[in-house]
Coordinates of N, CA and C in Angstrom, one line a residue:
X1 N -14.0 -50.3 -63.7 CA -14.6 -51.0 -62.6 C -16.0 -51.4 -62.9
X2 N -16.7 -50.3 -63.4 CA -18.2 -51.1 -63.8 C -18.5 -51.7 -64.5
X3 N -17.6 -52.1 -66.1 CA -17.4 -53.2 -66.9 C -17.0 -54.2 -66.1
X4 N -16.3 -54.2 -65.0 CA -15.7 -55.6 -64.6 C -17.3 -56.0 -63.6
X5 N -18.1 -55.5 -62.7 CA -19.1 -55.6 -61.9 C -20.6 -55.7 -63.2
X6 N -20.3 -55.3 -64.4 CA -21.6 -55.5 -64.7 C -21.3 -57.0 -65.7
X7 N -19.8 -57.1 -66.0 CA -19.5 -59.0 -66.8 C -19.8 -59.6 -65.6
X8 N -19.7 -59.6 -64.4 CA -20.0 -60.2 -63.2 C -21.3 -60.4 -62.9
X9 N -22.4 -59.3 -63.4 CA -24.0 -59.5 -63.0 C -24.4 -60.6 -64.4
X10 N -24.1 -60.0 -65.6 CA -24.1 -60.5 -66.7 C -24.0 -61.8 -66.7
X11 N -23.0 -62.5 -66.1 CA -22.7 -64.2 -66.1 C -23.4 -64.4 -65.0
X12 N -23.5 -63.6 -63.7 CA -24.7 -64.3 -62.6 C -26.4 -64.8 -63.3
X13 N -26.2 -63.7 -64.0 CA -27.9 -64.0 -64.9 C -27.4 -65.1 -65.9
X14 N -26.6 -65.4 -66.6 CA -26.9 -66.2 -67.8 C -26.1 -67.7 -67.1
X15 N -25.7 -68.1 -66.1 CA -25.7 -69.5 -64.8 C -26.9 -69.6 -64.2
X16 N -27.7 -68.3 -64.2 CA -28.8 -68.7 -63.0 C -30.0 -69.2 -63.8
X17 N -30.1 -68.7 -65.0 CA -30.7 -69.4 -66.6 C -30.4 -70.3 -67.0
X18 N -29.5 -70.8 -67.1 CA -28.9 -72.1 -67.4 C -29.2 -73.1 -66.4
X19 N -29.2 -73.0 -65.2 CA -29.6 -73.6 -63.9 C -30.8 -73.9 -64.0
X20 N -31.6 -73.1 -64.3 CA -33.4 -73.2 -64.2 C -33.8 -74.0 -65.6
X21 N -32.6 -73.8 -66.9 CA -32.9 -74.6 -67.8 C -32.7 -75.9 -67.7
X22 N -31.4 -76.4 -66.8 CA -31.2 -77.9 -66.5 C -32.1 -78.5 -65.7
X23 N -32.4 -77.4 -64.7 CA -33.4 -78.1 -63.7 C -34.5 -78.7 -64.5
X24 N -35.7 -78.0 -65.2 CA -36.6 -78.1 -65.8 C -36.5 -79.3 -66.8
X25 N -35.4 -79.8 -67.8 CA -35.0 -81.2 -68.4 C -34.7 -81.8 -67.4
X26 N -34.0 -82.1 -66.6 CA -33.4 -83.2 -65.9 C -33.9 -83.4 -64.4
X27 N -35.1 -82.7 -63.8 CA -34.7 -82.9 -62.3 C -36.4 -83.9 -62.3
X28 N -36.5 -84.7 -61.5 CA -37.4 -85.5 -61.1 C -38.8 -84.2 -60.7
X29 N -40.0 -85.0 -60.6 CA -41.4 -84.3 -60.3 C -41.1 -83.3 -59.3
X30 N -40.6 -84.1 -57.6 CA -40.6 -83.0 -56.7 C -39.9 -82.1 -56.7
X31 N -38.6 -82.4 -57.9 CA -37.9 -81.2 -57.7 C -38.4 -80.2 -58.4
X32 N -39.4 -80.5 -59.1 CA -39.6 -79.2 -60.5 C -40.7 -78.9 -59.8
X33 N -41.7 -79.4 -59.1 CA -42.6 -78.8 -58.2 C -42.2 -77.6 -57.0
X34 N -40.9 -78.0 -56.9 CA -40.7 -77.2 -55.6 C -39.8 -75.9 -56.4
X35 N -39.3 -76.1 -57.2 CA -38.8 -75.1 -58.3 C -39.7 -74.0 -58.9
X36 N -40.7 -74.9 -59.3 CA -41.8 -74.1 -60.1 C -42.5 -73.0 -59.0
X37 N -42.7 -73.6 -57.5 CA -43.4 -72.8 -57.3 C -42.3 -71.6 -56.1
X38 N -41.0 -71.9 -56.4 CA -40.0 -70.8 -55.9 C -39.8 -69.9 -56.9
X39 N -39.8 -70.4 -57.9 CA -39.0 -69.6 -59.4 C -39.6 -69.0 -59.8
X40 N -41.0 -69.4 -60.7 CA -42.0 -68.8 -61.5 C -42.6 -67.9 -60.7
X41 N -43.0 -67.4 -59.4 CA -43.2 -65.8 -59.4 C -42.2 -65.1 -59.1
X42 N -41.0 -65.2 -59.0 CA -39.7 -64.4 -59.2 C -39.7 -64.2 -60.5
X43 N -39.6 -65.1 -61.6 CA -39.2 -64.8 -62.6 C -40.8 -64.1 -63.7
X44 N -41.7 -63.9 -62.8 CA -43.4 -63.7 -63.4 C -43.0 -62.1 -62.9
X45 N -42.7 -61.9 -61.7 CA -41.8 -60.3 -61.2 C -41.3 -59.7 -62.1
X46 N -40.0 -60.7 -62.6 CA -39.0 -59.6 -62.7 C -39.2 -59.7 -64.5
X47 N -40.1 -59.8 -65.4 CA -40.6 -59.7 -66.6 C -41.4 -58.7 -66.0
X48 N -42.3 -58.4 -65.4 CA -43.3 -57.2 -65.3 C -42.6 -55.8 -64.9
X49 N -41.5 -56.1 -64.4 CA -40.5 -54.8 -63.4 C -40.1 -54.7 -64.8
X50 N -39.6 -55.3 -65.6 CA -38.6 -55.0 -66.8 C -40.2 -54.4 -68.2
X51 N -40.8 -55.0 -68.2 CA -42.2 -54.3 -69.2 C -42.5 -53.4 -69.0
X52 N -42.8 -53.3 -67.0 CA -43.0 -51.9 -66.9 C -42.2 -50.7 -67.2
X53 N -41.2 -50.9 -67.5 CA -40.1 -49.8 -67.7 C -40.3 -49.6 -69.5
X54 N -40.9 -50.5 -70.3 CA -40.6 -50.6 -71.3 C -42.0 -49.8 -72.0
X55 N -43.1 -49.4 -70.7 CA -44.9 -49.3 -71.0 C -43.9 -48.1 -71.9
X56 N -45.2 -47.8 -73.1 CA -45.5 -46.8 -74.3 C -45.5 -45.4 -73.2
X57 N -45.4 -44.3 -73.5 CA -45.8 -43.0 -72.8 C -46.8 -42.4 -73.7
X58 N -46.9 -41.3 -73.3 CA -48.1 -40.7 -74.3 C -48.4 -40.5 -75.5
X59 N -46.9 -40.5 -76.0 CA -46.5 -40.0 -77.8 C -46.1 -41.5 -78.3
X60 N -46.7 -42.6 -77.4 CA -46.7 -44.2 -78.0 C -45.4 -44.2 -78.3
X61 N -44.6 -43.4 -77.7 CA -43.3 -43.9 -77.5 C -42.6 -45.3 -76.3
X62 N -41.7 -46.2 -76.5 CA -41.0 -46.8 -75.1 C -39.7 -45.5 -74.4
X63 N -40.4 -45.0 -73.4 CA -38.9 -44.2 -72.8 C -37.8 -44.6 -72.2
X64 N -37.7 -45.9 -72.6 CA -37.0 -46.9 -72.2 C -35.8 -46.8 -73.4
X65 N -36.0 -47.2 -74.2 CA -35.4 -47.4 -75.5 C -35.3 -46.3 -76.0
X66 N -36.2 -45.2 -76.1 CA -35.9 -44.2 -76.8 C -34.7 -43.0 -76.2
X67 N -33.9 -42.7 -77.5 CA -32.9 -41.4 -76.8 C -33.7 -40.1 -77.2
X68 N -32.7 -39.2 -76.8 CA -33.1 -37.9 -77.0 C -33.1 -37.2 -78.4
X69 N -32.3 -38.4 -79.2 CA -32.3 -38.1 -81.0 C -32.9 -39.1 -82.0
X70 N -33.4 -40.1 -81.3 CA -34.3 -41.3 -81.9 C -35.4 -42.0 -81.2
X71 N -36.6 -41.5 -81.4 CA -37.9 -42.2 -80.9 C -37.9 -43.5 -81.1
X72 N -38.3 -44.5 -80.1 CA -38.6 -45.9 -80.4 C -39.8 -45.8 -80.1
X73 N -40.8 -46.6 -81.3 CA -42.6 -46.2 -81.1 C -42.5 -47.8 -80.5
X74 N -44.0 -47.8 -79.6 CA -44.1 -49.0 -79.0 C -44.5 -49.7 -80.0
X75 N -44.6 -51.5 -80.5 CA -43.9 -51.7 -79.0 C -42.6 -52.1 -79.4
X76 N -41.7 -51.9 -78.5 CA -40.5 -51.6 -78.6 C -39.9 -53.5 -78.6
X77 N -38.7 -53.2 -79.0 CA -37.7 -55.0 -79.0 C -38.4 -55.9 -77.9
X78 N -38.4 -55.2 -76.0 CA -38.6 -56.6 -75.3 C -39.9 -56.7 -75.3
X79 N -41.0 -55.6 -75.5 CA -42.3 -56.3 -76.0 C -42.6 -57.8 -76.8
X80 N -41.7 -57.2 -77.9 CA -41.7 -58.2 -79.0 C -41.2 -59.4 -78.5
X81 N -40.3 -59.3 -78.1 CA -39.8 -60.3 -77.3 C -40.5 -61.6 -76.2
X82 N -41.0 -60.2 -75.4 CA -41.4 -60.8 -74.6 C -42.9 -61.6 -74.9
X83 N -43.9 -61.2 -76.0 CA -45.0 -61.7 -76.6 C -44.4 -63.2 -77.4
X84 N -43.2 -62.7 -77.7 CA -42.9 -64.4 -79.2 C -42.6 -65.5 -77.5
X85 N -41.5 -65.0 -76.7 CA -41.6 -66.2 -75.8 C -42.7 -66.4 -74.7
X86 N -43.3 -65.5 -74.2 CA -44.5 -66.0 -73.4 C -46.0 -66.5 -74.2
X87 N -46.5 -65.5 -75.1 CA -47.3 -66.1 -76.1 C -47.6 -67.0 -77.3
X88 N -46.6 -66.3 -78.1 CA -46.8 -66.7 -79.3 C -46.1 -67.8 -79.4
X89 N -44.9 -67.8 -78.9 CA -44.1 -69.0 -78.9 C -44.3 -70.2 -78.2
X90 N -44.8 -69.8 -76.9 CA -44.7 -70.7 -75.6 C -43.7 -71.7 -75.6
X91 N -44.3 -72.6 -75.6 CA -43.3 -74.5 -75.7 C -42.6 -74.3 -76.5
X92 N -42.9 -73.7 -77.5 CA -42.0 -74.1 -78.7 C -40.2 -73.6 -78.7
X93 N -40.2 -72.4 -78.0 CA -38.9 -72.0 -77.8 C -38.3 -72.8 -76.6
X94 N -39.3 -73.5 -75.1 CA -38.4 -74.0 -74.4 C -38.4 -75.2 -74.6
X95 N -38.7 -75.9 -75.7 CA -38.1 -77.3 -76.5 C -36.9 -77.3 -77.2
X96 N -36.5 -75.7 -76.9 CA -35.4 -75.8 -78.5 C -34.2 -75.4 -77.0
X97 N -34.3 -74.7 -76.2 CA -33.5 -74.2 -75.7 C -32.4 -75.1 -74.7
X98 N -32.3 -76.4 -74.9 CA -31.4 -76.7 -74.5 C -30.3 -77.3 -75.5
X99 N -30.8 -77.2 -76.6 CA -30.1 -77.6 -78.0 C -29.8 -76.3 -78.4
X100 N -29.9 -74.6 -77.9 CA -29.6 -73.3 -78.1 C -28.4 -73.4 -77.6
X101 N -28.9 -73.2 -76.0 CA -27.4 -73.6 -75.0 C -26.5 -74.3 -75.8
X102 N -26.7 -76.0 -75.9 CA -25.4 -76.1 -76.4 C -24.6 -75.5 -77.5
X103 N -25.2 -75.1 -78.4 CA -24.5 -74.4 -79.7 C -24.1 -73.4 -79.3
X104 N -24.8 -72.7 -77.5 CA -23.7 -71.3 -77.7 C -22.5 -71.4 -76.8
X105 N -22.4 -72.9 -76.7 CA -21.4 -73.5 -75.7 C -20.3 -73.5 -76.9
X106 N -20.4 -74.6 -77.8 CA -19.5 -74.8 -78.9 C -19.0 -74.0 -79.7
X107 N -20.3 -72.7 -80.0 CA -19.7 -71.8 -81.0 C -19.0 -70.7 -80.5
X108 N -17.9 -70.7 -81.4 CA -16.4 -69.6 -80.7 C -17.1 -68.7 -80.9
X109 N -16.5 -67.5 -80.1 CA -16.5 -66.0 -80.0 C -17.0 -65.4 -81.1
X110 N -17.5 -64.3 -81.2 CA -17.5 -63.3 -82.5 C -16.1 -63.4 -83.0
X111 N -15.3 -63.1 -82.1 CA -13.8 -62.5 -82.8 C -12.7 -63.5 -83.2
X112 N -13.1 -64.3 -83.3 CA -12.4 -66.0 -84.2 C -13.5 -66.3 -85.4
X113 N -14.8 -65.4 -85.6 CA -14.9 -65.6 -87.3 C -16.0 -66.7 -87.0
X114 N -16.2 -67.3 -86.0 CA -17.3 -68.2 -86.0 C -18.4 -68.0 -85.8
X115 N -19.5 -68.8 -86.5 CA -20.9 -68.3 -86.6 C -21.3 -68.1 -85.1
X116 N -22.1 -68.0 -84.8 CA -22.8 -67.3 -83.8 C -24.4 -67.9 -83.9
X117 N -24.9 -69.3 -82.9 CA -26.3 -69.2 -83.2 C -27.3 -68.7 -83.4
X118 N -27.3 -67.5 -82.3 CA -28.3 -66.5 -82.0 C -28.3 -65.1 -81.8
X119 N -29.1 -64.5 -81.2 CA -28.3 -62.6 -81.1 C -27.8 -63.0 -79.2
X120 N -28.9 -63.8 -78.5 CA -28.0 -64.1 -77.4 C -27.0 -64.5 -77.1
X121 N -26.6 -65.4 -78.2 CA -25.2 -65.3 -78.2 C -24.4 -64.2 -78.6
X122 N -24.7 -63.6 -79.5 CA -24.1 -62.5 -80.0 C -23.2 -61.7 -79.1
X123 N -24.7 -61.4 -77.9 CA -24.4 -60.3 -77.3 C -23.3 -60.8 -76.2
X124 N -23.4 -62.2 -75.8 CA -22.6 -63.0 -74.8 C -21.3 -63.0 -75.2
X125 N -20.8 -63.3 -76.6 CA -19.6 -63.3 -76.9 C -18.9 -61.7 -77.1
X126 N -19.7 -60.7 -77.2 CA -19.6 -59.6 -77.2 C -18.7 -58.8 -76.3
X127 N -19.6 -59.1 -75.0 CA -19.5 -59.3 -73.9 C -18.4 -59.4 -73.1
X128 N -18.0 -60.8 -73.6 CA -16.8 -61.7 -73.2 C -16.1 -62.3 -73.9
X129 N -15.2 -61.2 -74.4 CA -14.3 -61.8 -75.5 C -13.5 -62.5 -75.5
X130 N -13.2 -62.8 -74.2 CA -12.0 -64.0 -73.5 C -12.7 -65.3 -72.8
X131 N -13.6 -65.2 -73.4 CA -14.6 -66.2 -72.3 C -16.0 -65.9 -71.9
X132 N -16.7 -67.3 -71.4 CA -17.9 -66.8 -70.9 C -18.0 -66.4 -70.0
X133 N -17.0 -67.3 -68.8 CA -16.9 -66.9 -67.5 C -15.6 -66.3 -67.3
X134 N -14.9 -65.5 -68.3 CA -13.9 -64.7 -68.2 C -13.1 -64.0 -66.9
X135 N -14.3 -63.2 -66.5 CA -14.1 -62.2 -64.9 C -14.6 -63.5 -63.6
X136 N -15.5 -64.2 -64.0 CA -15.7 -65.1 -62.5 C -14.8 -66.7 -62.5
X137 N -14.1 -66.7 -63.5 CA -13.3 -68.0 -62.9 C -14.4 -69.4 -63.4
X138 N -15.3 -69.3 -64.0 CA -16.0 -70.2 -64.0 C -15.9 -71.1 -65.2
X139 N -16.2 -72.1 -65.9 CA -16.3 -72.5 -66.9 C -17.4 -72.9 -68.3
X140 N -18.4 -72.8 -67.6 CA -19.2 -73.1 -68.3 C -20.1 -74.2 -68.2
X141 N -19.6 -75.3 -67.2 CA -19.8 -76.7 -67.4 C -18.8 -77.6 -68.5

């Protein structure tokens, strides 16, 4: 039951990303005005709730990532992460990201041998081996 409830949170987040990514290409000024200023401190939130969990501890460890038989020294993956798309990357990644999307629309599953664009996809087909929207009925667009 919690595999079936967390493919279910899983595709609610990766529709509600996709949503904010079409909005942002295609919607006219007032709509991305009134977007921008619904969205972006939700989504300015819930990157800081997620870092915060990720802060170094005292042994410059992330206790997030780390288990009880492998230290992860900061900074850990979503630092990294989170620095290449808010900093270092900025524009640059959300120019590419709707030509991402489609390739991880087109490219088959892991388990039919097809390349795979990215690790987000990776983990999506991982995921959902039957589908993207496998458990919610959905399609994809």
């Amino acid at each position: 039951m919690d595999q079936i409830l967390g493919q279910v949170l899983r595709n609610a987040v990766w529709e509600r990303l996709d949503m904010l990514a079409d909005l942002a290409h295609e919607a006219d000024s007032p709509a991305l005005l009134s977007a921008a200023r619904s969205e972006l401190p939700r989504l300015t939130q819930g990157w800081r709730v997620m870092l915060s969990a990720h802060e170094p501890d005292e042994r410059g460890d992330c206790p997030t990532c780390s288990t009880r038989w492998h230290r992860c020294k900061a900074p850990c993956s979503v630092w990294q992460v989170a620095h290449d798309h808010l900093v270092a990357g900025g524009l640059a990644h959300f120019q590419d990201s709707r030509r991402v999307r489609r390739l991880r629309r087109t490219a088959g599953t892991a388990a039919t041998g097809s390349s795979v664009p990215d690790q987000t996809s990776a983990r999506r087909s991982a995921a959902s081996p039957t589908g993207r929207h496998a458990l919610t009925g959905g399609t994809g667009r």
